[in-house]
């Protein structure tokens, strides 16, 4: 249980008020005595002074200031002044309705103003740029930044023995005096912790021309003018080196990248705009697949047959626990531990303000709930390659058998945001989104403003590596658009937005939307977990995912807002009027708010608009196929009620080509899967009015039985699928 040092004048230790005249006490209103008599001051000295490093605090003084009515609440100024072993000093002033709690959420709620002075520098006040509310530091060190009683029986605002910055300090003196004057003209740093915007690096592209040919950019350091352009556009979360930090740390920005080995200690721990040495976990689910599962497949090929969504989930849980316990969250502490001029004592700082930058959004609820009181603070969507409404939704329709109109960006991105918002609601944490270079450029601006409107608080760009890179000037333009939108709508009720979903649709843990080719949905982005494989209940993954997406389609058609979650244990799902569980046995369980449970044989198919799906016929040549041969698949596609459309990605000129058909090859074993359009940017398509001839050729190297799946989707989401089976001889 966290100790709260709320001080009650009626029961506090007698020495605190021994010199206060009883009549004067009676004249003080109840609201005036929030903490104690203004001017009351206590001095503490560290118990172990031998060989105390220069940057450590040898003595700390607390003084009670004047009382203030703030927004109908009685608050009082409290100042803290620390003296280092080297002789340097710093000071903090906090206007609060209670002594600062170790719990930063409680402390933030109680705090009206917060001011820091580093040495003799100009004091700095940290405020929210839209509301004017105080902004407290949230790097993870907060619980150590104010003295707290060691013993719960050591009551009073000034206990006899306290813990502070990892050491024990003893009370040396309490005296009364005149409350010290507050800083008269503090520098105002205005921050938006609820709308962080930035990039992960401090470089930009030498040539910012878009590259669509998989070549890489040459990167150069950001200049002073570049940073000014970023701040002007609206970026407020910057990665800085030491030199740039000195110049920009007092601007209206958050900064990160400087570790515990190099910060000004302990002052930067009190800085509300210092984030820490790191900002995010980088794709823990993808890393699990690429650095744990795939290497195992190579080492032990038989595991390709035995792999299941649940086995990969177990691998992910182990990998993620290690990352969250041993990597970025402890980097700040490790940096402090290595310093000769700092002794952290008993402090164990875990950087709380990290987010997880993740493509596989189905993992969001697990990632945020693994440590409810620890990092990460948020989940941020990292878009996989080639993502876009008109590219991804057709694949979802063709993969899962749903019928979602592909000309409405809400239909796609609300699926992604449903996972993020659901995880944030479940854990009380935050969520956000990012833009990568391969995101459809028509979608990107609206994806950002829509995320803001529905409660997103993180907005980032990837700024390096081939097609993943968003060139610097494009980042500025997108940021400017978002900033203007935020300025038009500066105030949001984030708690209400977090709870805006009416229903929750639950997916079995371990089932995901895939990775780079998200729409096709191979679980965890593994061909070995293709949708034609069967689970332990004898149902294909396609059937389970189809039920999930059909319930999503139903909600979209009815205008019902939804959250999407893994069906984890011990989830508090109160507040949803309906909880829909998609089960591995092919059934769907629906639990209403009144507790009534209904189990259906499948998803509820919504009323869909009339019209005919595309007509599709497929032939394969040659008739007899031997291993090593090239197979040609030829499709005749006829548009009916609505035109068909499906694109894979841009070609090397940045043009989206309509490839018409989704070609997939299954076999010869159930774990074998090939997407036949990889690198297929120049489709073999002949279009004549509403009819198209589409060809795909591919080489077969192994004998066995294969199944070719061809699918086409029109703009209304109607899909036609044709299967062709064939045998390959030795």
XYZ file of C-alpha atoms in Angstrom:
730
model
C 0.000 0.000 0.000
C 1.357 3.406 -0.920
C 1.869 5.706 2.027
C 0.135 9.036 1.824
C 1.479 11.767 4.097
C -1.707 13.768 4.404
C -1.395 15.949 7.485
C -4.295 16.620 9.786
C -3.751 19.591 12.074
C -5.895 18.008 14.741
C -3.872 14.813 15.190
C -0.366 15.638 13.990
C 2.631 15.417 16.273
C 2.483 18.083 18.932
C 5.847 19.648 18.138
C 4.487 20.834 14.782
C 2.111 23.278 16.420
C 3.699 23.706 19.817
C 4.570 27.335 19.093
C 1.342 28.249 17.349
C -0.930 30.350 19.489
C -4.249 28.598 20.085
C -6.217 31.721 19.253
C -4.303 32.123 16.022
C -5.018 28.498 15.202
C -8.725 29.072 15.728
C -8.596 32.039 13.396
C -7.153 29.918 10.599
C -9.885 28.557 8.417
C -9.970 24.850 7.780
C -9.073 25.431 4.143
C -6.002 27.449 5.051
C -4.431 24.573 6.957
C -4.006 22.193 4.051
C -0.573 21.014 5.207
C 0.251 23.190 8.174
C 1.149 26.689 9.303
C 2.683 28.797 6.505
C 6.356 29.376 7.173
C 6.895 26.129 9.035
C 10.218 24.658 7.872
C 12.025 21.350 8.436
C 15.637 20.494 7.647
C 16.897 16.956 7.063
C 20.407 15.555 6.726
C 21.475 12.295 5.181
C 22.412 9.667 7.758
C 25.379 8.276 5.820
C 27.603 11.181 4.790
C 30.869 9.296 4.454
C 32.121 9.356 0.872
C 28.843 10.780 -0.392
C 29.328 11.421 -4.141
C 29.305 15.009 -5.358
C 25.884 14.894 -7.037
C 24.071 13.291 -4.132
C 21.983 15.370 -1.761
C 23.471 15.797 1.707
C 20.614 17.912 3.105
C 17.067 18.784 2.115
C 14.761 21.477 3.470
C 10.967 21.505 3.260
C 8.964 24.671 3.889
C 5.220 25.283 3.954
C 4.067 28.303 2.004
C 0.904 30.314 1.688
C -2.510 28.780 1.041
C -4.383 29.416 -2.176
C -7.871 28.696 -3.452
C -7.490 26.985 -6.807
C -10.540 26.055 -8.852
C -12.632 25.713 -5.706
C -10.016 23.591 -3.943
C -7.785 24.669 -1.067
C -4.117 24.255 -1.892
C -0.864 25.202 -0.210
C 2.608 25.862 -1.489
C 5.313 23.421 -0.463
C 8.954 24.020 -1.327
C 11.827 21.539 -1.386
C 15.452 22.674 -1.479
C 18.258 20.199 -1.936
C 21.941 20.793 -1.249
C 24.464 18.544 -2.944
C 27.668 17.198 -1.461
C 29.437 19.416 -3.991
C 27.647 22.478 -2.601
C 25.271 22.939 -5.535
C 21.567 23.442 -4.914
C 18.208 23.121 -6.612
C 14.661 23.948 -5.515
C 11.127 22.802 -6.264
C 7.825 24.557 -5.494
C 4.552 22.651 -5.693
C 1.057 24.007 -5.078
C -0.932 21.052 -3.831
C -4.041 20.038 -1.936
C -2.109 17.282 -0.113
C 1.459 16.239 0.509
C 2.774 14.751 -2.780
C 1.812 11.109 -2.941
C 4.216 8.465 -4.207
C 1.504 7.599 -6.703
C 1.988 10.054 -9.548
C -1.662 9.862 -10.606
C -2.763 10.874 -7.119
C -0.095 13.560 -6.974
C -1.081 14.926 -10.376
C -4.707 15.154 -9.302
C -3.722 17.118 -6.197
C -1.256 19.481 -7.899
C -2.173 22.928 -9.196
C 1.295 24.311 -10.016
C 4.797 22.890 -10.279
C 8.052 24.903 -10.525
C 11.696 23.803 -10.708
C 14.883 25.834 -10.309
C 18.190 24.241 -11.285
C 20.935 25.970 -9.321
C 20.734 29.703 -9.931
C 19.058 29.337 -13.328
C 15.711 30.945 -14.011
C 12.913 28.885 -12.429
C 10.725 26.886 -14.802
C 7.028 26.197 -14.455
C 5.620 23.210 -16.309
C 2.036 23.601 -17.522
C -0.417 21.976 -19.887
C -0.624 24.229 -22.927
C -4.408 23.936 -23.306
C -5.694 23.693 -19.740
C -2.984 25.470 -17.751
C -2.836 22.537 -15.330
C 0.445 21.546 -13.746
C 2.474 18.852 -15.503
C 4.549 16.566 -13.274
C 7.643 14.569 -14.307
C 6.723 11.052 -15.410
C 10.017 9.306 -16.180
C 9.411 6.794 -13.386
C 11.369 8.451 -10.566
C 8.447 10.344 -9.034
C 8.056 8.126 -5.962
C 11.587 9.113 -4.858
C 11.407 12.883 -5.482
C 9.807 13.971 -2.194
C 10.702 12.728 1.311
C 8.370 10.084 2.716
C 8.200 8.630 6.198
C 10.022 5.369 6.737
C 7.573 4.228 9.407
C 3.811 4.533 9.147
C 3.742 5.350 12.861
C 6.050 8.335 12.309
C 3.145 10.683 11.658
C 3.020 14.326 10.713
C 3.965 16.437 7.776
C 7.604 16.365 8.904
C 8.439 12.828 10.116
C 11.586 12.226 12.137
C 13.094 9.885 9.570
C 12.403 9.845 5.824
C 13.405 8.095 2.640
C 14.513 10.434 -0.131
C 16.320 9.712 -3.410
C 17.321 6.272 -2.174
C 18.753 7.319 1.204
C 17.586 7.818 4.780
C 17.486 11.372 6.109
C 17.010 12.441 9.726
C 15.091 15.466 10.921
C 17.535 18.015 12.315
C 15.423 21.086 12.916
C 11.908 22.483 12.673
C 11.492 26.204 12.807
C 8.884 28.832 12.064
C 9.413 31.817 9.885
C 7.986 33.877 7.121
C 7.041 31.895 4.009
C 9.714 32.339 1.376
C 8.751 34.369 -1.656
C 7.695 32.410 -4.703
C 9.590 32.812 -7.975
C 8.273 36.044 -9.483
C 8.759 35.305 -13.174
C 9.265 31.608 -13.895
C 9.795 30.517 -17.473
C 6.623 28.818 -18.709
C 7.148 25.492 -20.494
C 3.838 24.418 -21.994
C 3.419 20.730 -22.719
C 0.858 18.320 -24.166
C 1.433 14.905 -22.609
C -1.937 13.973 -24.096
C -0.735 14.665 -27.654
C 2.886 13.628 -28.156
C 4.146 14.094 -31.724
C 7.589 13.180 -33.011
C 10.048 10.951 -34.843
C 12.414 8.289 -33.432
C 15.711 9.707 -34.674
C 17.660 12.956 -34.850
C 18.451 12.597 -38.542
C 16.729 13.346 -41.826
C 17.108 12.237 -45.430
C 19.740 14.007 -47.545
C 17.499 13.594 -50.597
C 13.845 13.588 -49.556
C 12.522 12.315 -52.870
C 10.214 9.368 -52.279
C 11.864 6.055 -53.055
C 9.617 3.203 -54.136
C 12.321 0.869 -55.473
C 13.450 -0.580 -52.092
C 16.633 1.505 -52.127
C 17.643 3.234 -48.908
C 18.044 6.881 -47.965
C 21.260 8.597 -46.940
C 20.667 10.153 -43.515
C 22.237 13.337 -42.139
C 22.022 14.984 -38.694
C 19.216 17.430 -38.010
C 20.308 21.060 -37.984
C 19.221 23.934 -35.767
C 16.862 25.098 -38.526
C 15.421 21.579 -38.834
C 14.526 21.525 -35.147
C 12.937 24.951 -35.437
C 10.859 23.708 -38.364
C 9.787 20.640 -36.368
C 8.726 22.706 -33.368
C 6.903 25.218 -35.569
C 5.040 22.397 -37.314
C 3.921 21.005 -33.959
C 6.386 18.259 -33.028
C 6.780 18.272 -29.267
C 8.686 15.053 -28.567
C 12.293 15.219 -29.752
C 15.251 12.887 -29.600
C 18.232 15.057 -28.688
C 21.961 14.710 -28.215
C 23.836 16.590 -25.497
C 24.523 19.682 -27.595
C 20.968 20.054 -28.851
C 19.582 19.372 -25.380
C 21.320 22.422 -23.945
C 19.703 24.559 -26.629
C 16.199 23.075 -26.691
C 15.461 21.705 -23.225
C 13.644 24.880 -22.187
C 11.372 24.965 -25.220
C 7.793 23.704 -25.213
C 8.891 20.144 -25.968
C 9.545 16.806 -24.369
C 13.031 15.437 -24.994
C 14.602 12.010 -24.723
C 17.716 10.055 -25.679
C 20.055 11.240 -22.893
C 20.627 8.435 -20.404
C 21.292 8.317 -16.698
C 25.036 8.488 -17.276
C 24.761 12.020 -18.677
C 21.801 13.779 -17.057
C 22.135 16.565 -14.506
C 21.431 14.640 -11.303
C 19.016 14.801 -9.626
C 17.567 17.919 -11.302
C 16.524 16.247 -14.532
C 14.457 13.726 -12.611
C 12.357 16.725 -11.528
C 12.052 18.003 -15.119
C 8.560 17.410 -16.421
C 9.761 17.491 -20.033
C 12.535 14.898 -19.635
C 11.247 11.523 -20.803
C 14.330 9.367 -20.314
C 16.965 7.537 -22.352
C 14.395 5.537 -24.328
C 10.942 6.120 -25.765
C 9.566 2.755 -26.876
C 9.727 -1.013 -27.130
C 10.261 -1.830 -30.803
C 7.847 -4.478 -32.146
C 8.107 -7.121 -29.413
C 5.588 -9.404 -31.134
C 7.374 -9.176 -34.480
C 10.719 -9.715 -32.762
C 9.316 -12.840 -31.120
C 8.412 -14.235 -34.499
C 11.682 -13.268 -36.213
C 14.153 -13.951 -33.387
C 12.508 -16.847 -31.562
C 10.000 -18.727 -33.720
C 11.560 -18.586 -37.189
C 15.043 -19.551 -35.951
C 13.419 -22.525 -34.222
C 11.791 -23.534 -37.519
C 15.235 -23.587 -39.148
C 16.855 -25.471 -36.298
C 13.973 -27.902 -35.823
C 11.913 -28.128 -39.044
C 9.374 -30.448 -37.413
C 8.184 -27.545 -35.259
C 6.644 -26.062 -38.413
C 4.068 -28.840 -38.151
C 3.405 -28.548 -34.432
C 3.274 -24.763 -34.134
C -0.025 -23.292 -32.918
C -1.259 -19.776 -32.125
C -0.996 -20.669 -28.452
C 2.617 -21.879 -28.693
C 3.667 -18.625 -30.366
C 1.707 -16.728 -27.720
C 3.755 -18.455 -25.020
C 6.963 -17.511 -26.822
C 5.739 -13.944 -27.071
C 4.820 -13.739 -23.397
C 8.295 -14.909 -22.393
C 10.062 -12.582 -24.814
C 7.927 -9.607 -23.867
C 8.391 -10.175 -20.154
C 12.157 -10.108 -20.639
C 12.018 -6.935 -22.742
C 9.737 -5.185 -20.295
C 11.790 -6.229 -17.280
C 15.373 -5.976 -18.524
C 15.609 -3.610 -21.476
C 14.433 -0.002 -21.936
C 12.603 0.392 -18.592
C 15.835 -0.063 -16.610
C 18.198 1.885 -18.888
C 17.884 5.064 -16.809
C 18.718 3.190 -13.600
C 21.684 1.417 -15.190
C 23.070 4.741 -16.358
C 22.868 6.159 -12.841
C 24.402 3.025 -11.346
C 27.472 3.444 -13.543
C 28.252 7.006 -12.459
C 31.080 7.733 -9.996
C 29.421 10.994 -8.886
C 26.043 9.408 -8.102
C 24.966 6.776 -5.630
C 21.310 5.843 -6.307
C 21.058 4.110 -2.952
C 17.918 2.003 -2.771
C 16.265 3.654 -5.780
C 15.104 1.262 -8.475
C 13.799 3.510 -11.224
C 11.723 1.898 -13.940
C 10.971 4.221 -16.812
C 7.185 4.346 -16.845
C 6.513 6.588 -19.833
C 7.623 4.183 -22.557
C 5.212 3.023 -25.204
C 5.236 -0.203 -27.176
C 5.521 0.389 -30.918
C 3.766 -2.659 -32.290
C 2.387 -3.910 -35.599
C 0.474 -6.894 -34.226
C -2.236 -4.910 -32.459
C -4.096 -7.995 -31.213
C -1.330 -8.280 -28.596
C -2.165 -4.828 -27.172
C -4.202 -5.972 -24.169
C -1.495 -8.365 -23.030
C 1.268 -5.811 -23.487
C -0.472 -3.135 -21.431
C -1.703 -5.524 -18.741
C 1.522 -7.463 -18.129
C 2.457 -4.786 -15.576
C -0.630 -2.764 -14.739
C 1.392 -0.432 -12.480
C 4.481 -0.481 -14.681
C 5.658 0.135 -18.217
C 4.699 0.553 -20.932
C 2.377 3.509 -20.501
C 0.835 3.105 -23.948
C 0.507 0.990 -27.072
C 1.161 2.629 -30.450
C 0.217 1.079 -33.783
C 3.142 0.539 -36.123
C 1.706 0.119 -39.630
C 2.976 -2.890 -41.553
C 4.102 -2.599 -45.148
C 1.670 -1.502 -47.882
C -1.124 -0.616 -45.495
C -4.118 1.390 -46.667
C -7.896 1.270 -46.699
C -8.192 0.343 -50.380
C -5.449 -2.264 -50.106
C -6.064 -3.897 -46.757
C -9.872 -4.051 -46.632
C -10.157 -6.006 -49.908
C -7.755 -8.581 -48.490
C -9.727 -8.778 -45.241
C -12.908 -9.442 -47.199
C -11.213 -12.022 -49.391
C -9.477 -13.700 -46.442
C -12.249 -13.771 -43.852
C -15.452 -13.900 -45.883
C -16.809 -10.635 -44.484
C -18.261 -7.866 -46.664
C -16.887 -4.494 -45.562
C -17.110 -1.619 -48.023
C -13.599 -0.606 -49.047
C -14.220 3.054 -49.869
C -14.633 4.205 -46.234
C -11.415 4.618 -44.211
C -13.302 4.365 -40.914
C -14.127 0.758 -41.792
C -10.473 -0.160 -41.736
C -8.765 2.022 -39.177
C -11.461 1.562 -36.519
C -10.533 -2.123 -36.509
C -6.983 -1.156 -35.588
C -8.025 1.518 -33.105
C -10.542 -0.911 -31.583
C -7.668 -3.095 -30.369
C -5.693 -0.115 -29.061
C -8.579 1.616 -27.314
C -9.809 -1.649 -25.827
C -6.403 -2.344 -24.299
C -6.194 1.208 -22.931
C -9.666 0.970 -21.426
C -8.903 -2.388 -19.850
C -5.707 -1.158 -18.177
C -6.279 2.572 -17.659
C -3.328 3.318 -19.955
C -2.971 5.167 -23.271
C -2.750 4.490 -26.981
C -1.620 6.094 -30.191
C -0.727 5.583 -33.839
C 2.106 6.182 -36.264
C 2.631 6.746 -39.958
C 5.167 4.816 -42.025
C 6.298 5.502 -45.543
C 4.287 2.621 -46.996
C 1.001 3.881 -45.543
C -1.310 5.025 -48.342
C -0.650 8.768 -48.503
C -4.354 9.447 -49.017
C -5.118 7.810 -45.675
C -2.323 9.199 -43.511
C -3.657 12.704 -42.618
C -7.100 11.427 -41.672
C -5.747 8.428 -39.779
C -3.967 10.935 -37.510
C -6.802 13.394 -36.923
C -9.292 10.555 -36.455
C -7.047 8.963 -33.836
C -6.999 12.270 -31.968
C -10.790 12.533 -32.160
C -11.313 9.062 -30.685
C -8.774 9.374 -27.875
C -5.298 8.679 -29.267
C -2.463 10.460 -27.445
C 0.673 9.432 -29.369
C 1.436 10.414 -32.970
C 4.740 9.350 -34.486
C 6.459 8.871 -37.833
C 9.146 6.440 -38.887
C 11.921 8.373 -40.573
C 14.419 5.802 -41.887
C 14.820 2.526 -43.779
C 13.600 2.232 -47.342
C 9.818 2.126 -47.818
C 9.256 2.447 -44.082
C 10.616 6.001 -44.169
C 8.422 9.103 -44.211
C 10.608 11.893 -45.644
C 11.281 14.853 -43.356
C 9.174 17.422 -45.213
C 6.210 15.040 -45.342
C 6.491 14.572 -41.574
C 6.322 18.352 -41.196
C 3.238 18.643 -43.410
C 1.378 15.859 -41.635
C 2.339 17.329 -38.261
C 1.121 20.767 -39.275
C -2.223 19.301 -40.305
C -2.543 17.469 -36.987
C -1.451 20.502 -34.948
C -4.075 22.682 -36.622
C -6.708 20.060 -35.867
C -5.609 19.917 -32.226
C -5.734 23.708 -31.982
C -9.307 23.617 -33.276
C -10.254 20.931 -30.726
C -7.840 21.440 -27.816
C -9.903 19.877 -25.030
C -10.983 16.235 -24.962
C -12.568 14.111 -22.267
C -10.092 11.269 -22.582
C -11.767 9.061 -20.000
C -15.078 9.277 -21.812
C -13.416 8.628 -25.162
C -11.652 5.611 -23.713
C -15.044 4.200 -22.683
C -16.934 5.109 -25.847
C -17.240 1.569 -27.212
C -20.649 -0.029 -26.639
C -19.538 -3.607 -27.220
C -16.410 -5.733 -26.899
C -15.582 -8.460 -29.418
C -13.140 -11.009 -28.007
C -10.710 -13.086 -30.029
C -9.055 -16.275 -28.705
C -5.611 -15.415 -27.303
C -2.900 -16.110 -29.857
C -5.030 -15.254 -32.897
C -3.759 -12.148 -34.708
C -4.308 -10.155 -37.894
C -0.935 -11.068 -39.306
C 1.967 -8.761 -40.012
C 3.170 -7.121 -43.236
C 0.368 -8.631 -45.270
C -2.169 -7.851 -42.560
C -5.271 -8.377 -44.656
C -4.458 -11.989 -45.479
C -4.256 -12.711 -41.796
C -1.766 -15.560 -41.506
C -1.563 -15.672 -37.719
C 1.590 -13.954 -36.375
C 2.578 -13.352 -39.992
C 3.653 -16.979 -40.292
C 2.810 -19.006 -43.376
C 2.913 -22.016 -41.071
C -0.182 -20.593 -39.353
C -2.103 -20.002 -42.563
C -5.871 -19.739 -42.364
C -6.473 -23.211 -43.784
C -4.844 -24.951 -40.825
C -7.081 -26.389 -38.130
C -7.046 -25.690 -34.416
C -7.425 -28.156 -31.548
C -11.222 -28.029 -32.012
C -10.943 -29.137 -35.636
C -11.924 -25.707 -36.993
C -9.830 -23.756 -39.458
C -8.283 -20.511 -38.371
C -10.191 -18.950 -41.261
C -13.503 -19.974 -39.722
C -12.607 -18.483 -36.329
C -11.271 -15.268 -37.862
C -14.266 -15.145 -40.195
C -16.643 -15.137 -37.225
C -14.596 -12.380 -35.616
C -14.669 -10.179 -38.708
C -18.322 -10.843 -39.421
C -19.180 -9.516 -35.957
C -17.007 -6.484 -36.724
C -18.861 -6.002 -40.009
C -22.173 -6.205 -38.171
C -21.097 -3.509 -35.716
C -19.882 -1.261 -38.541
C -23.140 -1.627 -40.456
C -25.226 -0.885 -37.356
C -23.086 2.072 -36.347
C -22.076 0.436 -33.050
C -18.685 1.431 -31.639
C -16.595 -1.544 -30.584
C -13.429 -2.530 -28.770
C -11.436 -5.601 -29.807
C -9.538 -7.726 -27.300
C -7.908 -11.044 -26.714
C -10.099 -13.091 -24.386
C -7.636 -12.920 -21.493
C -8.300 -14.159 -17.981
C -9.578 -11.852 -15.254
C -10.550 -9.016 -17.564
C -12.961 -6.458 -16.149
C -15.480 -6.057 -18.963
C -18.026 -4.046 -17.031
C -19.496 -1.130 -18.909
C -19.943 -2.900 -22.230
C -23.587 -3.528 -23.014
C -22.603 -6.632 -24.944
C -19.558 -8.905 -24.841
C -19.098 -11.173 -27.861
C -16.736 -14.111 -27.496
C -15.533 -15.760 -30.691
C -14.688 -19.324 -29.707
C -12.234 -21.797 -31.202
C -15.002 -24.378 -31.673
C -16.649 -22.159 -34.294
C -19.367 -20.871 -32.000
C -20.014 -17.329 -30.832
C -21.058 -16.515 -27.270
C -22.968 -13.302 -26.609
C -23.294 -11.956 -23.084
C -25.619 -9.023 -22.545
C -25.228 -6.377 -19.864
C -27.886 -8.069 -17.721
C -25.837 -11.287 -17.669
C -27.865 -13.250 -20.214
C -25.677 -15.581 -22.276
C -26.544 -16.843 -25.767
C -24.387 -19.268 -27.728
C -24.743 -19.258 -31.520
C -23.401 -21.663 -34.096
C -21.575 -18.830 -35.817
C -21.373 -15.090 -36.220
C -24.449 -12.969 -36.801
C -24.430 -12.058 -40.477
C -25.741 -8.510 -40.878
C -28.137 -7.369 -43.555
C -26.063 -6.629 -46.615
C -26.922 -4.584 -49.678
C -28.274 -6.442 -52.665
C -26.142 -7.087 -55.698
C -24.052 -9.807 -57.244
C -20.424 -10.629 -56.417
C -17.842 -10.773 -59.208
C -17.823 -13.758 -61.533
C -14.580 -15.681 -61.542
C -13.292 -18.712 -63.437
C -9.761 -20.132 -63.143
C -7.734 -22.578 -65.225
C -4.267 -24.014 -64.584
C -1.710 -25.135 -67.151
C -0.041 -27.440 -67.919
C -2.438 -30.275 -67.274
C 0.354 -32.492 -65.937
C 2.826 -30.758 -63.662
C 6.225 -32.020 -62.609
C 8.419 -30.647 -59.843
C 10.508 -27.802 -61.172
C 7.903 -26.741 -63.701
C 6.370 -23.286 -64.047
C 2.625 -23.222 -63.507
C 0.397 -20.624 -65.133
C -2.919 -19.714 -63.538
C -5.346 -17.856 -65.781
C -8.466 -16.155 -64.417
C -11.451 -14.717 -66.243
C -13.000 -12.028 -64.038
C -16.281 -10.269 -64.729
C -17.414 -7.234 -62.762
C -21.112 -7.346 -61.941
C -22.901 -4.947 -59.586
C -19.750 -3.006 -58.636
C -16.195 -2.788 -60.001
C -13.498 -5.009 -58.540
C -10.353 -3.554 -57.060
C -7.304 -4.967 -55.287
C -3.799 -3.583 -55.115
C -0.659 -5.012 -53.556
C 1.534 -1.924 -53.292
C 3.015 0.841 -55.360
C 5.414 -0.031 -58.130
C 8.869 1.554 -58.393
C 7.228 4.731 -59.724
C 4.841 5.069 -56.799
C 1.774 3.927 -58.746
C -0.790 1.549 -57.269
C -1.611 -1.108 -59.857
C -4.909 -2.981 -59.741
C -3.844 -6.632 -59.660
C -7.499 -7.753 -59.533
C -6.901 -11.215 -58.048
C -5.496 -12.403 -54.710
C -3.494 -15.536 -55.521
C -2.474 -17.929 -52.715
C -0.946 -21.398 -52.849
C -1.416 -24.001 -50.111
C 0.599 -27.216 -49.896
C 1.971 -29.703 -50.312
C 1.913 -29.905 -46.484
C -0.610 -28.038 -44.366
C 2.121 -25.784 -42.957
C 3.241 -24.751 -46.459
C 1.890 -21.486 -47.821
C 2.899 -19.015 -50.529
C 1.558 -15.596 -51.388
C 2.025 -15.461 -55.132
C 2.047 -11.697 -55.489
C 5.227 -10.839 -53.575
C 7.009 -8.234 -55.672
C 4.124 -8.447 -58.149
C 3.867 -4.761 -58.960
C 3.308 -5.119 -62.698
C 0.300 -7.438 -62.953
C -0.534 -9.398 -66.062
C -3.991 -7.938 -66.485
C -5.941 -7.311 -69.674
C -9.066 -5.226 -69.088
C -11.881 -4.957 -71.582
C -14.869 -3.133 -70.080
C -16.232 -5.161 -67.190
C -14.145 -8.219 -68.097
C -10.535 -8.902 -67.210
C -8.052 -11.646 -67.997
C -5.534 -12.062 -65.184
C -2.514 -14.361 -65.155
C -0.064 -15.458 -62.482
C 2.869 -17.795 -63.007
C 4.858 -19.545 -60.308
C 7.387 -22.327 -59.984
C 6.735 -25.567 -58.104
C 9.809 -27.316 -56.718
C 8.332 -30.032 -54.498
C 5.981 -32.864 -55.486
C 2.656 -33.306 -53.740
C -0.901 -32.078 -53.691
C -1.520 -28.326 -53.892
C -4.498 -26.021 -53.671
C -4.590 -22.694 -55.435
C -6.923 -20.062 -54.001
C -8.024 -17.176 -56.215
C -10.236 -14.420 -54.809
C -11.694 -11.177 -56.145
C -13.462 -8.371 -54.268
C -15.611 -5.492 -55.497
C -15.843 -2.014 -53.987
C -18.827 -3.009 -51.847
C -16.839 -5.841 -50.301
C -18.553 -8.700 -52.170
C -16.101 -11.533 -52.695
C -15.836 -14.546 -54.962
C -13.381 -17.347 -54.226
C -12.316 -20.185 -56.529
C -10.199 -23.156 -55.420
C -8.184 -25.270 -57.864
C -6.482 -28.459 -56.705
C -3.644 -30.067 -58.620
C -1.005 -32.754 -58.202
C 2.702 -32.247 -58.806
C 4.710 -35.307 -59.775
C 8.376 -35.970 -59.094
